[in-house]
Short mmCIF file of C-alpha atoms and ligand atoms in Angstrom, two decimals:
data_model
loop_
_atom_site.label_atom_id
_atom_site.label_comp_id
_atom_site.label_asym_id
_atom_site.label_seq_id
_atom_site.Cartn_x
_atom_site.Cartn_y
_atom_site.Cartn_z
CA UNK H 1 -0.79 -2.76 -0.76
CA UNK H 2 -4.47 -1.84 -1.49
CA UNK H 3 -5.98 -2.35 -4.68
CA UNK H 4 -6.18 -0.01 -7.12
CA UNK H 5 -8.92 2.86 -7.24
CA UNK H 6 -10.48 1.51 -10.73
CA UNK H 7 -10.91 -2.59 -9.30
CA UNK H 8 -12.06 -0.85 -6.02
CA UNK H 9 -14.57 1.41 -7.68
CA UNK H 10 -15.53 -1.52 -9.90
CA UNK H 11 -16.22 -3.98 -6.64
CA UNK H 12 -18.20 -1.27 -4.91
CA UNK H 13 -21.12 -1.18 -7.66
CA UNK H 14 -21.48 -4.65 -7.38
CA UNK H 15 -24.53 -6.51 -5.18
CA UNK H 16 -24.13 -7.32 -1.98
CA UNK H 17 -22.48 -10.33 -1.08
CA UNK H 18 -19.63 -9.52 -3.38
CA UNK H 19 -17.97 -12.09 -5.30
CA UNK H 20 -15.84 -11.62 -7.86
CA UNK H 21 -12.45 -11.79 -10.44
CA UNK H 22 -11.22 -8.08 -11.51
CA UNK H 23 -8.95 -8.38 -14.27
CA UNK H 24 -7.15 -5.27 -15.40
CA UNK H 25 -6.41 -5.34 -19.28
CA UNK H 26 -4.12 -2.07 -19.22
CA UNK H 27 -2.35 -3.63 -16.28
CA UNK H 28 -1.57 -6.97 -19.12
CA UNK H 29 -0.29 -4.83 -21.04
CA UNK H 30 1.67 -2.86 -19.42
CA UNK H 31 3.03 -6.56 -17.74
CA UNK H 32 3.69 -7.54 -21.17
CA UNK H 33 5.45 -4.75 -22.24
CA UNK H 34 8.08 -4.72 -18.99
CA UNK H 35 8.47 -8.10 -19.69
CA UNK H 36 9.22 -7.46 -23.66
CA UNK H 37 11.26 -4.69 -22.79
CA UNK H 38 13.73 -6.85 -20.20
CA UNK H 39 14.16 -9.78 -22.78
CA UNK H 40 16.84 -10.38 -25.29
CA UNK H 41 17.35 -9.40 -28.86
CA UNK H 42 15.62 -11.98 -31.15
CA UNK H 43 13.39 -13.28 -28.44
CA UNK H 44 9.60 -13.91 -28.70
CA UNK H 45 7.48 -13.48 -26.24
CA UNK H 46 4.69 -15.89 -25.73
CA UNK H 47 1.50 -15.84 -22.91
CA UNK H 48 1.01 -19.59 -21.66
CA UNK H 49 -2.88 -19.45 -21.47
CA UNK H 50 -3.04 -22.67 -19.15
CA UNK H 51 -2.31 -18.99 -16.33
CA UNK H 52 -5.58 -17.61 -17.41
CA UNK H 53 -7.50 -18.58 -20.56
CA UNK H 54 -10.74 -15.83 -19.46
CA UNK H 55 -11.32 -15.02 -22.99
CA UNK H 56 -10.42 -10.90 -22.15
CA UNK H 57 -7.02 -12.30 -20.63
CA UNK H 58 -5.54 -14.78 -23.80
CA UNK H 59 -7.16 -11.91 -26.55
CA UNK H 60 -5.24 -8.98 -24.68
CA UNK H 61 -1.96 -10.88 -24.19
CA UNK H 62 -2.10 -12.38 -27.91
CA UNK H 63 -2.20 -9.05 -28.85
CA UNK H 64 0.30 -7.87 -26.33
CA UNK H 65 2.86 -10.47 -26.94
CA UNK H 66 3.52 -11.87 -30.28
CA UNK H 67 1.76 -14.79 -29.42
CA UNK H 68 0.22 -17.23 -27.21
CA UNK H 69 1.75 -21.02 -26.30
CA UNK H 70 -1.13 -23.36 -25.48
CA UNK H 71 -1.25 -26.69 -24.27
CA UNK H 72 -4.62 -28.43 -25.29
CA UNK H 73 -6.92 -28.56 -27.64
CA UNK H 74 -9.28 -26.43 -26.01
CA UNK H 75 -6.69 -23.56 -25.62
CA UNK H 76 -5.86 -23.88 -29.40
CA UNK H 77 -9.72 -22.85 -30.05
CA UNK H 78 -8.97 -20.10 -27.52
CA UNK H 79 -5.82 -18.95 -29.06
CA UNK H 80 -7.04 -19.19 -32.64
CA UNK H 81 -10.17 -17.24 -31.56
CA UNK H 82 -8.54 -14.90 -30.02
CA UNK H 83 -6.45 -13.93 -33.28
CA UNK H 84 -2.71 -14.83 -31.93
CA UNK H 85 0.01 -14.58 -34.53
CA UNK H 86 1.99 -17.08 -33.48
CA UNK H 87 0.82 -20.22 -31.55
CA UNK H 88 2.99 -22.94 -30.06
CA UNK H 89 1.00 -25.85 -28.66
CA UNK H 90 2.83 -28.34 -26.36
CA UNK H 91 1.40 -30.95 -23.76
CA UNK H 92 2.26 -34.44 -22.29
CA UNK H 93 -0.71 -36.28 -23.79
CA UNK H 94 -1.97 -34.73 -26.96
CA UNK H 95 -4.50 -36.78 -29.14
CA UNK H 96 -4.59 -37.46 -33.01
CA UNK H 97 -7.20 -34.73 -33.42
CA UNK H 98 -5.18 -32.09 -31.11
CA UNK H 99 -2.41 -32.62 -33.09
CA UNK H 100 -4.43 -32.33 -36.83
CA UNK H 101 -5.77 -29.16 -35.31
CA UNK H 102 -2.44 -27.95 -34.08
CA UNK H 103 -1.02 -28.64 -37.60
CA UNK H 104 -4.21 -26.85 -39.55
CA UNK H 105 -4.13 -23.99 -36.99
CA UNK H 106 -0.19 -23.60 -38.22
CA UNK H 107 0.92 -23.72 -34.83
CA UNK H 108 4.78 -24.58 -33.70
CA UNK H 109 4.49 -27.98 -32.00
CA UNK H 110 6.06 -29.15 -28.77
CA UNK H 111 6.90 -33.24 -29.76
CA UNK H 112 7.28 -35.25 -26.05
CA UNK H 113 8.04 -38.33 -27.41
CA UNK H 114 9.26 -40.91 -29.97
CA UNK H 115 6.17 -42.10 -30.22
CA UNK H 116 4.32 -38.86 -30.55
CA UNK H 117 6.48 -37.78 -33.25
CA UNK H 118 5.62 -40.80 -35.48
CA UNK H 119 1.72 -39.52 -34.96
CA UNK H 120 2.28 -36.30 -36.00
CA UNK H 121 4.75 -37.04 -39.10
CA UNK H 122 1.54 -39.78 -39.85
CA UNK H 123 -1.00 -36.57 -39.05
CA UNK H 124 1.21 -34.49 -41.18
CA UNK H 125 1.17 -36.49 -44.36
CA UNK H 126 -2.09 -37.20 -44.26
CA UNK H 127 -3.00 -33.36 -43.96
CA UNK H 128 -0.37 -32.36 -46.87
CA UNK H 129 1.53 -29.70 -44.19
CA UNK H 130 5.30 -29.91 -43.21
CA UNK H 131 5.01 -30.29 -39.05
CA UNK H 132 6.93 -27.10 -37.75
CA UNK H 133 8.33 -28.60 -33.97
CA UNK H 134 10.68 -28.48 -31.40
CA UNK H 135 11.70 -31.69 -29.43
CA UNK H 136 10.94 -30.79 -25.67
CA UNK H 137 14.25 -32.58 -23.61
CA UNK H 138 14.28 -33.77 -20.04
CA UNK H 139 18.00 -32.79 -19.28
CA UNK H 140 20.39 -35.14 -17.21
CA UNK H 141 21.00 -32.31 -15.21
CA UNK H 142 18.55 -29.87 -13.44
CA UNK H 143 19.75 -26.35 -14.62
CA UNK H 144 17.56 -23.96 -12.99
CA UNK H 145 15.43 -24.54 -9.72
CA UNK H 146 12.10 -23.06 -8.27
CA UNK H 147 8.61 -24.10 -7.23
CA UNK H 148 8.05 -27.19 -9.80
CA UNK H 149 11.21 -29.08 -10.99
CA UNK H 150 10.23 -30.77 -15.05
CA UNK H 151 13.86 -31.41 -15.99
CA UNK H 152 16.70 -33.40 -14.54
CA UNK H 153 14.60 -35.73 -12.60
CA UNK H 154 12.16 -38.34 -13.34
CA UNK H 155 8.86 -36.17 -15.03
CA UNK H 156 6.43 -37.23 -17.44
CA UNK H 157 7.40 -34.15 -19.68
CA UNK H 158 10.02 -34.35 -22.77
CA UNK H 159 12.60 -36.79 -24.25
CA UNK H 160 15.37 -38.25 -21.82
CA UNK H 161 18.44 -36.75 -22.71
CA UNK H 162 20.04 -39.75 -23.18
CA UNK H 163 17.41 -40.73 -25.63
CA UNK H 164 17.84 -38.54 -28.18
CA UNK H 165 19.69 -40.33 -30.18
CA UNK H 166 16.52 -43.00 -30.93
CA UNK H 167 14.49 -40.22 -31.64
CA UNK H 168 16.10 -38.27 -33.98
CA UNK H 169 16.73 -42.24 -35.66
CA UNK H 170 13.07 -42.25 -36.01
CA UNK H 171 11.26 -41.37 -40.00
CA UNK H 172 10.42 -37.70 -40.01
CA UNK H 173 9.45 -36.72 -43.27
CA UNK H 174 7.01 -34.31 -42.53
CA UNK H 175 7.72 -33.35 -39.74
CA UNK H 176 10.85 -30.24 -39.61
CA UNK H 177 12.58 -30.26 -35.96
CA UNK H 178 13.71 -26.31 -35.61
CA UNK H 179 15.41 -27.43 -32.12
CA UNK H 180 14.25 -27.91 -28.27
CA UNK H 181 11.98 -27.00 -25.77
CA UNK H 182 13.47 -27.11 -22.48
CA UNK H 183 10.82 -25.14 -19.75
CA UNK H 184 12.59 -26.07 -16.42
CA UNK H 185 10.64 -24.63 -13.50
CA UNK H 186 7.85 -22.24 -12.05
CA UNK H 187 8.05 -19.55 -10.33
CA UNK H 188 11.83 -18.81 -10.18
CA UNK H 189 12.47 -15.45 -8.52
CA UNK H 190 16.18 -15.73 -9.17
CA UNK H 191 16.64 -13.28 -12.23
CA UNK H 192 20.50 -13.99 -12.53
CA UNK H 193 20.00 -17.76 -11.94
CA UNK H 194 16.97 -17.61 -14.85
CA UNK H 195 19.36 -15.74 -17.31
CA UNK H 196 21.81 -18.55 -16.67
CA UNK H 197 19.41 -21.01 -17.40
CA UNK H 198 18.70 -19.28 -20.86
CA UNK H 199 22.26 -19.42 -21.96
CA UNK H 200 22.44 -22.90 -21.26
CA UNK H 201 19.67 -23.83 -22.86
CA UNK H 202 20.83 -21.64 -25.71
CA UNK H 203 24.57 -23.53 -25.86
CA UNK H 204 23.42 -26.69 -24.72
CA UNK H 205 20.62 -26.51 -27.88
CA UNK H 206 23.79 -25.93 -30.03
CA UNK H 207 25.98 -28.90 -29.41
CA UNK H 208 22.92 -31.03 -29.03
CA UNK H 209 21.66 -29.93 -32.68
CA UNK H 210 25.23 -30.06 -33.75
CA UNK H 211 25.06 -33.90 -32.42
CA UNK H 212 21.88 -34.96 -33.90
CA UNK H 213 22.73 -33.17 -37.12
CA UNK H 214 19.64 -30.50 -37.52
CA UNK H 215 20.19 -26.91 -38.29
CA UNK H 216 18.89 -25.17 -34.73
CA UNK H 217 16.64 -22.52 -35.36
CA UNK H 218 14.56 -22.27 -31.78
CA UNK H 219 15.30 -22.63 -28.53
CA UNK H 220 12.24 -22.60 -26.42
CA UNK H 221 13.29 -21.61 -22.82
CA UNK H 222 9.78 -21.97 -21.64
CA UNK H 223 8.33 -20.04 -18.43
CA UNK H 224 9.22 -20.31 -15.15
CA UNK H 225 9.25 -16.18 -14.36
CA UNK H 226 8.29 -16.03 -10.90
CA UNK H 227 6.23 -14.06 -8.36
CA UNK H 228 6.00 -14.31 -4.31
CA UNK H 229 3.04 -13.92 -3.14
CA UNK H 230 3.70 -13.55 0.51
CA UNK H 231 5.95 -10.51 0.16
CA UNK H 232 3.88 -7.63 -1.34
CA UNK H 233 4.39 -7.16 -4.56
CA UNK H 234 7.99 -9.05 -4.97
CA UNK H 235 8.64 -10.56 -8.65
CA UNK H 236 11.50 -11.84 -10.29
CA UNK H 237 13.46 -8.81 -10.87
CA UNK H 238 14.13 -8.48 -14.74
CA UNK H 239 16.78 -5.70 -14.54
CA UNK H 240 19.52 -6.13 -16.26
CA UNK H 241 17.91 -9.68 -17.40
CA UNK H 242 19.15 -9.70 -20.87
CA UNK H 243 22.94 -8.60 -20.00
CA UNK H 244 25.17 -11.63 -20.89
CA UNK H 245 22.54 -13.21 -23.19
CA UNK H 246 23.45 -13.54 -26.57
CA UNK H 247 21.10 -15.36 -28.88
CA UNK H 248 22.87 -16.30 -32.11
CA UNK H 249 22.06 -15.20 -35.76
CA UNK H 250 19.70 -17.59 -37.09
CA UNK H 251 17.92 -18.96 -33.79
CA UNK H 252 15.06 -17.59 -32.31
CA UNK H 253 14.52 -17.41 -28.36
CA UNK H 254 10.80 -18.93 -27.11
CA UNK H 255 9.97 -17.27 -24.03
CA UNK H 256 6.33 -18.49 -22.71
CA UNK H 257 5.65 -17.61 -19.53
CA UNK H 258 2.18 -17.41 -17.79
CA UNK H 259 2.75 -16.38 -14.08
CA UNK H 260 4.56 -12.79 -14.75
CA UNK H 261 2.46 -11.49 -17.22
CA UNK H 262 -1.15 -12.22 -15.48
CA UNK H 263 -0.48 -12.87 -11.67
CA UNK H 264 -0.62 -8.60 -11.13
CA UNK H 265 -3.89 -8.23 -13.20
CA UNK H 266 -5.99 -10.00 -11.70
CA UNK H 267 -8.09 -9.35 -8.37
CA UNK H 268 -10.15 -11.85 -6.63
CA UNK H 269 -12.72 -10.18 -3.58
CA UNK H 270 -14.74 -12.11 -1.24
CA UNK H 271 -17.28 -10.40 1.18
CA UNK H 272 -17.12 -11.67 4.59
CA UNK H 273 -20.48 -13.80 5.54
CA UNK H 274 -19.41 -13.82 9.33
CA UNK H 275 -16.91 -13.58 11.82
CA UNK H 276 -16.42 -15.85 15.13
CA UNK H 277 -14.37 -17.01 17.67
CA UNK H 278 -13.31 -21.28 18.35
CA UNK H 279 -10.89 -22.03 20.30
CA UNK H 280 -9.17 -18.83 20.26
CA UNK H 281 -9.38 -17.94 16.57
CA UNK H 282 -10.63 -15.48 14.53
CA UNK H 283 -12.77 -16.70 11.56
CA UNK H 284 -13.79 -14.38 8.69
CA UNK H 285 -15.94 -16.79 6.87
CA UNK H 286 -15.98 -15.46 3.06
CA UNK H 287 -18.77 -15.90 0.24
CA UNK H 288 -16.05 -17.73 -1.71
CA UNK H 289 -12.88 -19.33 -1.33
CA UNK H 290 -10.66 -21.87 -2.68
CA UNK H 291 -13.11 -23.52 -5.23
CA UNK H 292 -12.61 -19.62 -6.36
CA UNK H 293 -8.87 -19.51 -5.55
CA UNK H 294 -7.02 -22.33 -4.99
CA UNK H 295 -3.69 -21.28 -5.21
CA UNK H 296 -2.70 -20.95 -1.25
CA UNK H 297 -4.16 -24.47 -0.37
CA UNK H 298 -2.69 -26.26 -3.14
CA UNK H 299 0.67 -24.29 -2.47
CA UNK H 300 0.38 -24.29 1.46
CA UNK H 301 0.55 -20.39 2.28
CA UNK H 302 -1.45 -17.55 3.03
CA UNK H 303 -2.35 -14.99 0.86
CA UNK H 304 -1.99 -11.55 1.70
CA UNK H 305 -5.46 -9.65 1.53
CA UNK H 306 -6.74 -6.14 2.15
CA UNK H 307 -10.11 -4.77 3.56
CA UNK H 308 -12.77 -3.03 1.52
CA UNK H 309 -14.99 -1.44 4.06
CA UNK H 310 -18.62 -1.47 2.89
CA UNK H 311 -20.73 0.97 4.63
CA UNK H 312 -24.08 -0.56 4.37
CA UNK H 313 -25.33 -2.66 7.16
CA UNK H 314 -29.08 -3.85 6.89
CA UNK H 315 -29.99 -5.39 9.62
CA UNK H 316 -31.58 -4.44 12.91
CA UNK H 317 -28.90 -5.46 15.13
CA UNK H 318 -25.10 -4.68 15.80
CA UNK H 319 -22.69 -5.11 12.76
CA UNK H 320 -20.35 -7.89 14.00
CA UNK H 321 -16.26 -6.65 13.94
CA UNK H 322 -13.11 -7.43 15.09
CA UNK H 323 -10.52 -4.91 15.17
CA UNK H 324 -6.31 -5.06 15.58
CA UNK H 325 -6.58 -9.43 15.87
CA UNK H 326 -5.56 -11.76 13.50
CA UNK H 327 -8.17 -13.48 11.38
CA UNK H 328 -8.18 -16.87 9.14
CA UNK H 329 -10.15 -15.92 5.60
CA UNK H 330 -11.84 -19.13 5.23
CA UNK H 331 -14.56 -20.01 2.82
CA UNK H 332 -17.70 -21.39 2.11
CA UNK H 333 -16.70 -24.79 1.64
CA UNK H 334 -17.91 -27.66 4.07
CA UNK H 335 -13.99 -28.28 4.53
CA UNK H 336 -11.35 -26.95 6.98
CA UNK H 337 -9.12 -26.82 3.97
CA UNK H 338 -10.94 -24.13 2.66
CA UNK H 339 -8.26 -21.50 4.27
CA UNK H 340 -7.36 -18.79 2.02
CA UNK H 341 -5.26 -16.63 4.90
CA UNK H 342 -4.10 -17.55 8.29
CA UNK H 343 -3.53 -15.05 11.08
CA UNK H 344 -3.47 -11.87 9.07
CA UNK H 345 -3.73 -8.91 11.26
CA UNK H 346 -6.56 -6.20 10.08
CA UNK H 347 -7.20 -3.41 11.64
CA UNK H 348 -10.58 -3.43 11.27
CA UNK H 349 -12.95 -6.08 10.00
CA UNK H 350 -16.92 -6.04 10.03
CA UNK H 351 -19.75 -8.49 8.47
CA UNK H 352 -20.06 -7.33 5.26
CA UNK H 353 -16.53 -5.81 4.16
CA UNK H 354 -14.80 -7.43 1.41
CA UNK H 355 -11.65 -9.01 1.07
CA UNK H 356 -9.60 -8.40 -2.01
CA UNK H 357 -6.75 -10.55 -2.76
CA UNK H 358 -4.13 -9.27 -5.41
CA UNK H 359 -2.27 -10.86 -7.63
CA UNK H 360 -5.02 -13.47 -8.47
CA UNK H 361 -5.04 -13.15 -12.27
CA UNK H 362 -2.76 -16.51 -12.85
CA UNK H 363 -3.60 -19.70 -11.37
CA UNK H 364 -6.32 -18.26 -9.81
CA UNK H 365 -9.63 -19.68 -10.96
CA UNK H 366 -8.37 -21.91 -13.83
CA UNK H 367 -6.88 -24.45 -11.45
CA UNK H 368 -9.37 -24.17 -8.91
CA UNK H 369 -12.36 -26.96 -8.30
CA UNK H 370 -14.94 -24.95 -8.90
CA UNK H 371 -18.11 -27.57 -8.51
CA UNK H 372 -16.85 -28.99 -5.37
CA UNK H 373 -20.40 -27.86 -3.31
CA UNK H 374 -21.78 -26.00 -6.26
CA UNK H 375 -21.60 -22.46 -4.83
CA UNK H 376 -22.70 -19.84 -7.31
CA UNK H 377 -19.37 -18.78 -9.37
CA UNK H 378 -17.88 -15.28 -8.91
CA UNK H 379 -18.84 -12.56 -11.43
CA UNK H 380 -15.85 -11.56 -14.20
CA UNK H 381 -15.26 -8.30 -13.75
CA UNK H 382 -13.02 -6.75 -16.78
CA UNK H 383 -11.47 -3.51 -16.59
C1 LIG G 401 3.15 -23.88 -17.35
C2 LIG G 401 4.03 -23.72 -18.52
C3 LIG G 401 4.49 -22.44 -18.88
C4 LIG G 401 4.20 -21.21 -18.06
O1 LIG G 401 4.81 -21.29 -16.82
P1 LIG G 401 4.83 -20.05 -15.80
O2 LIG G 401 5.46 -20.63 -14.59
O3 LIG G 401 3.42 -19.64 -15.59
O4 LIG G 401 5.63 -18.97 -16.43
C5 LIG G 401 5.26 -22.34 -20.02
N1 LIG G 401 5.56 -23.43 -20.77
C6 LIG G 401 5.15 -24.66 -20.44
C7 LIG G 401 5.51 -25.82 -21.28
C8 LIG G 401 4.37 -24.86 -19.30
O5 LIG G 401 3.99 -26.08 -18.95
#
């Protein structure tokens, strides 16, 4: 699956050696709307920005969803900067002054424990503002499985089920609970299993408001929409996604996910620096790699890439190239963990092509080490 013509056109102007992040603002939008468009009645559709926070990426998807769910207090300047609607902040550890910002920003809050939810009815009062919040639940039960498991096993995220009852005991004057936040997994390709999931949380959130006596008006189902990378362009398939799933009157569905709506938009392209031959392997050593991208090494796969040919060679002796072999696409690092691709067949490789890897736009750079050696960064490249 090559890239397409516009990111292709946009890596060929650039400087030899090429090193860069494409990301596609049409193709956010057009993520967002398939994503909209699959989704329940009374459902709101949220970007988590922790996916991508590049400034381009949060201010198109604030706009293209109704808001953005954030989970620190540097993503609340982000999200408040870039004009979202609606904001919902959660996190394990927020501080006093994440919270007072969360609370003047008007953002819903995420509350993860007892004792978090006596700072912010403290923060509240002292700021004058009634604390809008859901309480986020680790259920007894795992209800939905995928690449990370936050619920119904031992995770520092949410209230214990069998907790609840203390914490709804606790003094909450100003702080209104309109229900739970219950985000299960990542990267769940199993449409039915995910639409399951929502009407559990969405009955489960009854009889546990019912129980703790608060009048449920959310039910965050969190993110967890998922994409394979190894199989070209394979993502949860939202067809028919919202068949079976009935939200009630008076409750709103949270939706937040980060993976679906920026993995697709986002390019990252590497130029190869060399290629050689230990101990019967190809190596296509990249300017860049996983201090750039560390998605594969932290997940342990390869990613698929495709070959832009460059036609300029400028030096005085033969262009180095390997043709129908399977290469590694390694990096610059001084590490042999620096392994973006094993053993992917080209057809063709010389010195000075480029490797572009799609569906880089979440969890791409934001989670990757990037001063580890202190390589140049790549360039931003925004369509
Ligand atoms: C990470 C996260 C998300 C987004 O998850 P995706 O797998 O990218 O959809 C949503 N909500 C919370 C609370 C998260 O931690």
């Amino acid at each position: 699956m090559s890239a397409p013509e516009p990111v292709l056109a946009a890596l060929r102007g650039r400087p030899s050696p090429v090193c860069a992040y494409v990301y596609d603002r049409q193709a956010l939008r057009e993520r967002a709307a398939a994503v909209r468009a699959a989704l329940p009645a009374n459902t709101i559709l949220l970007y988590a920005v922790k996916a991508n926070g590049h400034p381009d990426v949060a201010g198109t998807l604030a706009q293209a969803c109704d808001g953005l769910e954030v989970a620190s207090g540097g993503e609340l300047e982000l999200a408040v900067a870039a004009g979202a609607r609606r904001i919902v902040f959660g996190g394990p550890a927020k501080t006093d002054a994440e919270l007072a910002a969360a609370l003047h920003a008007g953002a819903q809050i995420n509350i993860e424990s007892g004792q978090e939810l006596l700072r912010l009815d403290r923060l509240a009062a002292a700021a004058g503002i009634q604390a809008q919040a859901c309480v986020r639940v680790n259920r007894a039960t795992a209800t939905v499985t995928g690449t990370h498991a936050m619920t119904g096993t031992p995770t520092p995220f949410g209230v214990d089920e069998s907790r609840l009852g203390q914490f709804f005991a606790l003094p909450r004057e100003h702080v209104t609970i309109l229900g739970f936040h219950l985000h299960a997994v990542s990267n769940n390709l199993d449409a039915a299993a995910h639409a399951r999931f929502l009407t559990d949380c969405l009955t489960w959130s009854a009889s546990a408001a019912a129980r703790h006596g608060i009048t449920l008006r959310v039910v965050n189902a969190g993110g967890g929409l998922g994409v394979d990378y190894t199989t070209a362009g394979t993502t949860i398939d939202l067809t028919g996604f919202a068949r079976g799933v009935r939200v009630p009157d008076g409750v709103t569905l949270i939706m937040e996910p980060g993976r679906v709506l920026a993995a697709d938009a986002g390019w990252y392209a590497a130029e190869v620096l060399d290629l050689k031959h230990t101990h019967g392997t190809w190596f296509a050593v990249l300017r860049g790699g996983t201090h750039h991208f560390r998605l594969p090494a932290a997940w342990g796969y390869s990613h698929p890439f495709t070959v832009l040919e460059r036609p300029v060679w400028p030096y005085p002796w033969d262009r180095p190239s390997v043709s129908g072999v399977p290469v590694d696409a390694v990096g610059e690092l001084c590490t042999p963990r620096d392994v973006l691709a094993r053993a992917q067949p080209v057809e063709r490789l010389r010195v000075g092509d480029v490797l572009v890897f799609a569906r880089t736009g979440a969890y791409g750079w934001d989670i990757s080490h990037h001063d580890f050696l202190r390589h140049e960064p790549p360039e931003f490249l925004v369509l």
